[in-house]
Amino acid sequence: MNDNQEAQGTYAAPSPEEQRGRRHGLALFAKPLIWLDRYLEPVIMNIAYAAMVILVLAQVILRFGFSSQIPWGTSVAIYMFIWMAWVGASYNVRQRTHLSFSMVREKLPYAAQFTCLILDAFLWVSMAGVAVYYSIGQVKALQMNFAFVPGSFDMMQWWFYIIMPVSWGLVIFRALQNLWRDVNKYRHREPFEVIGSPLAE
């Protein structure tokens, strides 16, 4: 008997307690990832929206009530709107709420529906890849030129524009995530859920 056989002969299967412990450990590791998958974009959008509203409201009160203003307030409020819009694009891809002509697709044969979903993923990944490439160049240019936020001398513009490659990277991830689900549905011949998929909740 060789060493491998001896090792196999002396191997003991994990006890039920050990198996439960491993499953519990995996569950603890998976919970934060599941939370991020469900709530990452909505949390960022809500924070950006709240910051934008607070800044605009503060600017109005300061301007009309005290004849003053926050020098960088208007610029940062615009940046928060940009954050909300770009991250919202990723969220819409995840939820499949983008324009997809779903009424037409529902009348197509099953294989044709799957082909359209593959085309969706290909187009999203291609467009997002181009956007990531060029937006990274823009962020690097802002960083190298030490571009400050208008009205500020200590806030860099690239801190806010970094959301562009990040959000388009999220678009790529969400498109591939949807494609993976679609492939599994196609393999099991399950109906496709094009808009507002409960799997995304």
PDB file of C-alpha atoms in Angstrom:
ATOM      1  CA  MET A   1       0.000   0.000   0.000  1.00  0.00           C
ATOM      2  CA  ASN A   2       1.436   3.348  -1.032  1.00  0.00           C
ATOM      3  CA  ASP A   3       1.392   6.579   0.923  1.00  0.00           C
ATOM      4  CA  ASN A   4      -1.688   7.895  -0.899  1.00  0.00           C
ATOM      5  CA  GLN A   5      -3.634   4.744  -0.147  1.00  0.00           C
ATOM      6  CA  GLU A   6      -2.566   4.879   3.484  1.00  0.00           C
ATOM      7  CA  ALA A   7      -3.622   8.497   3.663  1.00  0.00           C
ATOM      8  CA  GLN A   8      -6.946   7.649   2.084  1.00  0.00           C
ATOM      9  CA  GLY A   9      -7.412   4.742   4.437  1.00  0.00           C
ATOM     10  CA  THR A  10      -6.879   6.882   7.503  1.00  0.00           C
ATOM     11  CA  TYR A  11      -9.018   9.777   6.262  1.00  0.00           C
ATOM     12  CA  ALA A  12     -12.063  10.432   8.409  1.00  0.00           C
ATOM     13  CA  ALA A  13     -15.109  12.192   7.050  1.00  0.00           C
ATOM     14  CA  PRO A  14     -15.963  15.494   8.757  1.00  0.00           C
ATOM     15  CA  SER A  15     -18.346  15.125  11.639  1.00  0.00           C
ATOM     16  CA  PRO A  16     -21.808  16.739  11.429  1.00  0.00           C
ATOM     17  CA  GLU A  17     -20.595  19.407  13.854  1.00  0.00           C
ATOM     18  CA  GLU A  18     -17.617  20.202  11.612  1.00  0.00           C
ATOM     19  CA  GLN A  19     -19.842  20.365   8.541  1.00  0.00           C
ATOM     20  CA  ARG A  20     -22.230  22.739  10.293  1.00  0.00           C
ATOM     21  CA  GLY A  21     -19.274  24.873  11.381  1.00  0.00           C
ATOM     22  CA  ARG A  22     -17.983  25.098   7.823  1.00  0.00           C
ATOM     23  CA  ARG A  23     -21.403  26.028   6.480  1.00  0.00           C
ATOM     24  CA  HIS A  24     -21.743  28.653   9.199  1.00  0.00           C
ATOM     25  CA  GLY A  25     -18.345  30.102   8.273  1.00  0.00           C
ATOM     26  CA  LEU A  26     -19.286  30.255   4.594  1.00  0.00           C
ATOM     27  CA  ALA A  27     -22.602  31.896   5.470  1.00  0.00           C
ATOM     28  CA  LEU A  28     -20.821  34.585   7.504  1.00  0.00           C
ATOM     29  CA  PHE A  29     -18.497  35.239   4.574  1.00  0.00           C
ATOM     30  CA  ALA A  30     -21.333  35.295   2.036  1.00  0.00           C
ATOM     31  CA  LYS A  31     -23.661  37.653   3.907  1.00  0.00           C
ATOM     32  CA  PRO A  32     -21.618  40.838   3.270  1.00  0.00           C
ATOM     33  CA  LEU A  33     -21.249  39.908  -0.406  1.00  0.00           C
ATOM     34  CA  ILE A  34     -24.989  39.305  -0.746  1.00  0.00           C
ATOM     35  CA  TRP A  35     -25.686  42.656   0.926  1.00  0.00           C
ATOM     36  CA  LEU A  36     -23.290  44.444  -1.439  1.00  0.00           C
ATOM     37  CA  ASP A  37     -24.843  42.729  -4.438  1.00  0.00           C
ATOM     38  CA  ARG A  38     -28.313  43.919  -3.465  1.00  0.00           C
ATOM     39  CA  TYR A  39     -27.692  47.358  -2.024  1.00  0.00           C
ATOM     40  CA  LEU A  40     -24.369  48.754  -3.298  1.00  0.00           C
ATOM     41  CA  GLU A  41     -25.802  50.982  -6.021  1.00  0.00           C
ATOM     42  CA  PRO A  42     -28.929  52.123  -4.111  1.00  0.00           C
ATOM     43  CA  VAL A  43     -26.840  53.128  -1.081  1.00  0.00           C
ATOM     44  CA  ILE A  44     -24.405  55.152  -3.201  1.00  0.00           C
ATOM     45  CA  MET A  45     -27.255  56.800  -5.124  1.00  0.00           C
ATOM     46  CA  ASN A  46     -29.141  57.724  -1.947  1.00  0.00           C
ATOM     47  CA  ILE A  47     -26.039  59.171  -0.308  1.00  0.00           C
ATOM     48  CA  ALA A  48     -25.225  61.189  -3.435  1.00  0.00           C
ATOM     49  CA  TYR A  49     -28.828  62.389  -3.708  1.00  0.00           C
ATOM     50  CA  ALA A  50     -28.947  63.420  -0.040  1.00  0.00           C
ATOM     51  CA  ALA A  51     -25.623  65.262  -0.336  1.00  0.00           C
ATOM     52  CA  MET A  52     -26.825  67.066  -3.459  1.00  0.00           C
ATOM     53  CA  VAL A  53     -30.081  68.162  -1.802  1.00  0.00           C
ATOM     54  CA  ILE A  54     -28.310  69.324   1.364  1.00  0.00           C
ATOM     55  CA  LEU A  55     -25.753  71.339  -0.603  1.00  0.00           C
ATOM     56  CA  VAL A  56     -28.342  72.997  -2.830  1.00  0.00           C
ATOM     57  CA  LEU A  57     -30.570  73.801   0.153  1.00  0.00           C
ATOM     58  CA  ALA A  58     -27.618  75.216   2.079  1.00  0.00           C
ATOM     59  CA  GLN A  59     -26.631  77.362  -0.896  1.00  0.00           C
ATOM     60  CA  VAL A  60     -30.153  78.782  -1.196  1.00  0.00           C
ATOM     61  CA  ILE A  61     -30.399  79.553   2.523  1.00  0.00           C
ATOM     62  CA  LEU A  62     -26.950  81.137   2.636  1.00  0.00           C
ATOM     63  CA  ARG A  63     -27.462  83.176  -0.515  1.00  0.00           C
ATOM     64  CA  PHE A  64     -30.908  84.591   0.242  1.00  0.00           C
ATOM     65  CA  GLY A  65     -30.682  84.622   4.022  1.00  0.00           C
ATOM     66  CA  PHE A  66     -27.102  85.676   4.654  1.00  0.00           C
ATOM     67  CA  SER A  67     -25.842  86.999   1.282  1.00  0.00           C
ATOM     68  CA  SER A  68     -23.153  84.338   1.328  1.00  0.00           C
ATOM     69  CA  GLN A  69     -22.462  80.935  -0.178  1.00  0.00           C
ATOM     70  CA  ILE A  70     -20.183  77.905  -0.023  1.00  0.00           C
ATOM     71  CA  PRO A  71     -17.588  78.524  -2.774  1.00  0.00           C
ATOM     72  CA  TRP A  72     -17.435  74.901  -3.869  1.00  0.00           C
ATOM     73  CA  GLY A  73     -21.031  73.971  -2.993  1.00  0.00           C
ATOM     74  CA  THR A  74     -22.528  74.259  -6.483  1.00  0.00           C
ATOM     75  CA  SER A  75     -19.709  72.282  -8.104  1.00  0.00           C
ATOM     76  CA  VAL A  76     -19.875  69.434  -5.595  1.00  0.00           C
ATOM     77  CA  ALA A  77     -23.666  69.298  -5.933  1.00  0.00           C
ATOM     78  CA  ILE A  78     -23.205  68.775  -9.683  1.00  0.00           C
ATOM     79  CA  TYR A  79     -20.629  66.058  -8.991  1.00  0.00           C
ATOM     80  CA  MET A  80     -23.115  64.317  -6.689  1.00  0.00           C
ATOM     81  CA  PHE A  81     -25.652  64.351  -9.499  1.00  0.00           C
ATOM     82  CA  ILE A  82     -23.023  62.764 -11.753  1.00  0.00           C
ATOM     83  CA  TRP A  83     -22.410  60.069  -9.141  1.00  0.00           C
ATOM     84  CA  MET A  84     -26.126  59.384  -8.887  1.00  0.00           C
ATOM     85  CA  ALA A  85     -26.525  59.183 -12.676  1.00  0.00           C
ATOM     86  CA  TRP A  86     -23.551  56.929 -13.428  1.00  0.00           C
ATOM     87  CA  VAL A  87     -24.176  54.536 -10.552  1.00  0.00           C
ATOM     88  CA  GLY A  88     -27.839  54.549 -11.561  1.00  0.00           C
ATOM     89  CA  ALA A  89     -26.791  53.266 -14.977  1.00  0.00           C
ATOM     90  CA  SER A  90     -25.246  50.211 -13.337  1.00  0.00           C
ATOM     91  CA  TYR A  91     -28.357  49.716 -11.205  1.00  0.00           C
ATOM     92  CA  ASN A  92     -30.612  49.876 -14.266  1.00  0.00           C
ATOM     93  CA  VAL A  93     -28.508  47.234 -16.009  1.00  0.00           C
ATOM     94  CA  ARG A  94     -28.787  45.045 -12.926  1.00  0.00           C
ATOM     95  CA  GLN A  95     -32.566  45.517 -12.799  1.00  0.00           C
ATOM     96  CA  ARG A  96     -32.883  45.267 -16.606  1.00  0.00           C
ATOM     97  CA  THR A  97     -34.955  48.453 -16.679  1.00  0.00           C
ATOM     98  CA  HIS A  98     -33.162  49.833 -19.726  1.00  0.00           C
ATOM     99  CA  LEU A  99     -34.889  50.062 -23.114  1.00  0.00           C
ATOM    100  CA  SER A 100     -35.108  46.477 -24.412  1.00  0.00           C
ATOM    101  CA  PHE A 101     -38.341  46.240 -26.473  1.00  0.00           C
ATOM    102  CA  SER A 102     -39.584  43.521 -24.140  1.00  0.00           C
ATOM    103  CA  MET A 103     -43.037  43.319 -25.759  1.00  0.00           C
ATOM    104  CA  VAL A 104     -41.401  42.376 -29.048  1.00  0.00           C
ATOM    105  CA  ARG A 105     -38.984  39.940 -27.441  1.00  0.00           C
ATOM    106  CA  GLU A 106     -41.722  38.067 -25.620  1.00  0.00           C
ATOM    107  CA  LYS A 107     -43.192  37.052 -28.983  1.00  0.00           C
ATOM    108  CA  LEU A 108     -39.897  35.660 -30.271  1.00  0.00           C
ATOM    109  CA  PRO A 109     -38.945  31.965 -30.094  1.00  0.00           C
ATOM    110  CA  TYR A 110     -37.089  30.891 -26.968  1.00  0.00           C
ATOM    111  CA  ALA A 111     -33.711  30.632 -28.716  1.00  0.00           C
ATOM    112  CA  ALA A 112     -34.172  34.071 -30.272  1.00  0.00           C
ATOM    113  CA  GLN A 113     -34.919  35.560 -26.849  1.00  0.00           C
ATOM    114  CA  PHE A 114     -31.692  34.048 -25.541  1.00  0.00           C
ATOM    115  CA  THR A 115     -29.790  35.434 -28.519  1.00  0.00           C
ATOM    116  CA  CYS A 116     -31.128  38.919 -27.747  1.00  0.00           C
ATOM    117  CA  LEU A 117     -29.983  38.605 -24.136  1.00  0.00           C
ATOM    118  CA  ILE A 118     -26.507  37.588 -25.284  1.00  0.00           C
ATOM    119  CA  LEU A 119     -26.500  40.596 -27.612  1.00  0.00           C
ATOM    120  CA  ASP A 120     -27.522  42.813 -24.676  1.00  0.00           C
ATOM    121  CA  ALA A 121     -24.575  41.611 -22.629  1.00  0.00           C
ATOM    122  CA  PHE A 122     -22.159  41.979 -25.546  1.00  0.00           C
ATOM    123  CA  LEU A 123     -23.265  45.558 -26.246  1.00  0.00           C
ATOM    124  CA  TRP A 124     -23.157  46.589 -22.588  1.00  0.00           C
ATOM    125  CA  VAL A 125     -19.721  45.085 -22.025  1.00  0.00           C
ATOM    126  CA  SER A 126     -18.353  46.583 -25.248  1.00  0.00           C
ATOM    127  CA  MET A 127     -19.690  50.076 -24.596  1.00  0.00           C
ATOM    128  CA  ALA A 128     -18.701  49.998 -20.934  1.00  0.00           C
ATOM    129  CA  GLY A 129     -15.213  48.779 -21.818  1.00  0.00           C
ATOM    130  CA  VAL A 130     -14.703  51.775 -24.099  1.00  0.00           C
ATOM    131  CA  ALA A 131     -16.085  54.111 -21.419  1.00  0.00           C
ATOM    132  CA  VAL A 132     -13.783  52.647 -18.755  1.00  0.00           C
ATOM    133  CA  TYR A 133     -10.739  53.030 -20.996  1.00  0.00           C
ATOM    134  CA  TYR A 134     -11.333  56.683 -21.879  1.00  0.00           C
ATOM    135  CA  SER A 135     -12.632  57.735 -18.461  1.00  0.00           C
ATOM    136  CA  ILE A 136      -9.498  56.347 -16.813  1.00  0.00           C
ATOM    137  CA  GLY A 137      -7.492  58.580 -19.143  1.00  0.00           C
ATOM    138  CA  GLN A 138      -9.580  61.573 -18.128  1.00  0.00           C
ATOM    139  CA  VAL A 139      -9.138  60.824 -14.429  1.00  0.00           C
ATOM    140  CA  LYS A 140      -5.375  60.459 -14.879  1.00  0.00           C
ATOM    141  CA  ALA A 141      -5.220  63.788 -16.731  1.00  0.00           C
ATOM    142  CA  LEU A 142      -7.101  65.549 -13.921  1.00  0.00           C
ATOM    143  CA  GLN A 143      -4.798  63.960 -11.370  1.00  0.00           C
ATOM    144  CA  MET A 144      -1.594  64.873 -13.208  1.00  0.00           C
ATOM    145  CA  ASN A 145      -2.750  68.460 -13.767  1.00  0.00           C
ATOM    146  CA  PHE A 146      -3.735  68.896 -10.103  1.00  0.00           C
ATOM    147  CA  ALA A 147      -7.185  70.120 -11.140  1.00  0.00           C
ATOM    148  CA  PHE A 148      -9.047  71.500  -8.140  1.00  0.00           C
ATOM    149  CA  VAL A 149     -12.794  71.697  -7.686  1.00  0.00           C
ATOM    150  CA  PRO A 150     -13.897  75.239  -8.653  1.00  0.00           C
ATOM    151  CA  GLY A 151     -14.030  77.348  -5.508  1.00  0.00           C
ATOM    152  CA  SER A 152     -11.734  75.017  -3.596  1.00  0.00           C
ATOM    153  CA  PHE A 153      -7.994  74.755  -3.033  1.00  0.00           C
ATOM    154  CA  ASP A 154      -7.895  71.361  -1.330  1.00  0.00           C
ATOM    155  CA  MET A 155     -10.438  69.175  -3.168  1.00  0.00           C
ATOM    156  CA  MET A 156      -9.264  67.460  -6.329  1.00  0.00           C
ATOM    157  CA  GLN A 157     -11.601  66.971  -9.270  1.00  0.00           C
ATOM    158  CA  TRP A 158     -10.419  63.412  -9.883  1.00  0.00           C
ATOM    159  CA  TRP A 159     -11.822  62.383  -6.493  1.00  0.00           C
ATOM    160  CA  PHE A 160     -15.273  62.878  -7.996  1.00  0.00           C
ATOM    161  CA  TYR A 161     -14.609  61.831 -11.585  1.00  0.00           C
ATOM    162  CA  ILE A 162     -13.241  58.469 -10.430  1.00  0.00           C
ATOM    163  CA  ILE A 163     -16.875  57.343 -10.273  1.00  0.00           C
ATOM    164  CA  MET A 164     -16.964  57.185 -14.078  1.00  0.00           C
ATOM    165  CA  PRO A 165     -14.621  54.196 -14.571  1.00  0.00           C
ATOM    166  CA  VAL A 166     -15.903  52.620 -11.360  1.00  0.00           C
ATOM    167  CA  SER A 167     -19.557  52.820 -12.408  1.00  0.00           C
ATOM    168  CA  TRP A 168     -18.857  51.567 -15.931  1.00  0.00           C
ATOM    169  CA  GLY A 169     -16.872  48.729 -14.387  1.00  0.00           C
ATOM    170  CA  LEU A 170     -19.990  47.926 -12.371  1.00  0.00           C
ATOM    171  CA  VAL A 171     -21.994  47.958 -15.608  1.00  0.00           C
ATOM    172  CA  ILE A 172     -19.660  45.280 -16.999  1.00  0.00           C
ATOM    173  CA  PHE A 173     -20.038  43.211 -13.829  1.00  0.00           C
ATOM    174  CA  ARG A 174     -23.837  43.517 -13.815  1.00  0.00           C
ATOM    175  CA  ALA A 175     -24.107  42.653 -17.511  1.00  0.00           C
ATOM    176  CA  LEU A 176     -22.002  39.515 -17.031  1.00  0.00           C
ATOM    177  CA  GLN A 177     -23.962  38.667 -13.895  1.00  0.00           C
ATOM    178  CA  ASN A 178     -27.229  38.832 -15.840  1.00  0.00           C
ATOM    179  CA  LEU A 179     -25.711  36.796 -18.665  1.00  0.00           C
ATOM    180  CA  TRP A 180     -24.680  34.070 -16.226  1.00  0.00           C
ATOM    181  CA  ARG A 181     -28.260  33.891 -14.933  1.00  0.00           C
ATOM    182  CA  ASP A 182     -29.621  33.811 -18.475  1.00  0.00           C
ATOM    183  CA  VAL A 183     -27.299  30.954 -19.446  1.00  0.00           C
ATOM    184  CA  ASN A 184     -28.468  28.948 -16.434  1.00  0.00           C
ATOM    185  CA  LYS A 185     -32.091  29.596 -17.340  1.00  0.00           C
ATOM    186  CA  TYR A 186     -31.443  28.567 -20.929  1.00  0.00           C
ATOM    187  CA  ARG A 187     -29.778  25.337 -19.833  1.00  0.00           C
ATOM    188  CA  HIS A 188     -32.812  24.457 -17.707  1.00  0.00           C
ATOM    189  CA  ARG A 189     -35.294  25.754 -20.292  1.00  0.00           C
ATOM    190  CA  GLU A 190     -36.754  28.213 -17.806  1.00  0.00           C
ATOM    191  CA  PRO A 191     -38.562  31.366 -18.962  1.00  0.00           C
ATOM    192  CA  PHE A 192     -36.454  34.510 -19.120  1.00  0.00           C
ATOM    193  CA  GLU A 193     -37.290  37.450 -16.878  1.00  0.00           C
ATOM    194  CA  VAL A 194     -36.235  40.509 -18.812  1.00  0.00           C
ATOM    195  CA  ILE A 195     -37.454  43.424 -16.683  1.00  0.00           C
ATOM    196  CA  GLY A 196     -37.427  43.783 -12.909  1.00  0.00           C
ATOM    197  CA  SER A 197     -36.169  40.260 -12.316  1.00  0.00           C
ATOM    198  CA  PRO A 198     -36.891  39.103  -8.745  1.00  0.00           C
ATOM    199  CA  LEU A 199     -33.423  37.539  -8.803  1.00  0.00           C
ATOM    200  CA  ALA A 200     -32.059  41.059  -8.655  1.00  0.00           C
ATOM    201  CA  GLU A 201     -33.807  41.745  -5.367  1.00  0.00           C
TER     202      GLU A 201
END
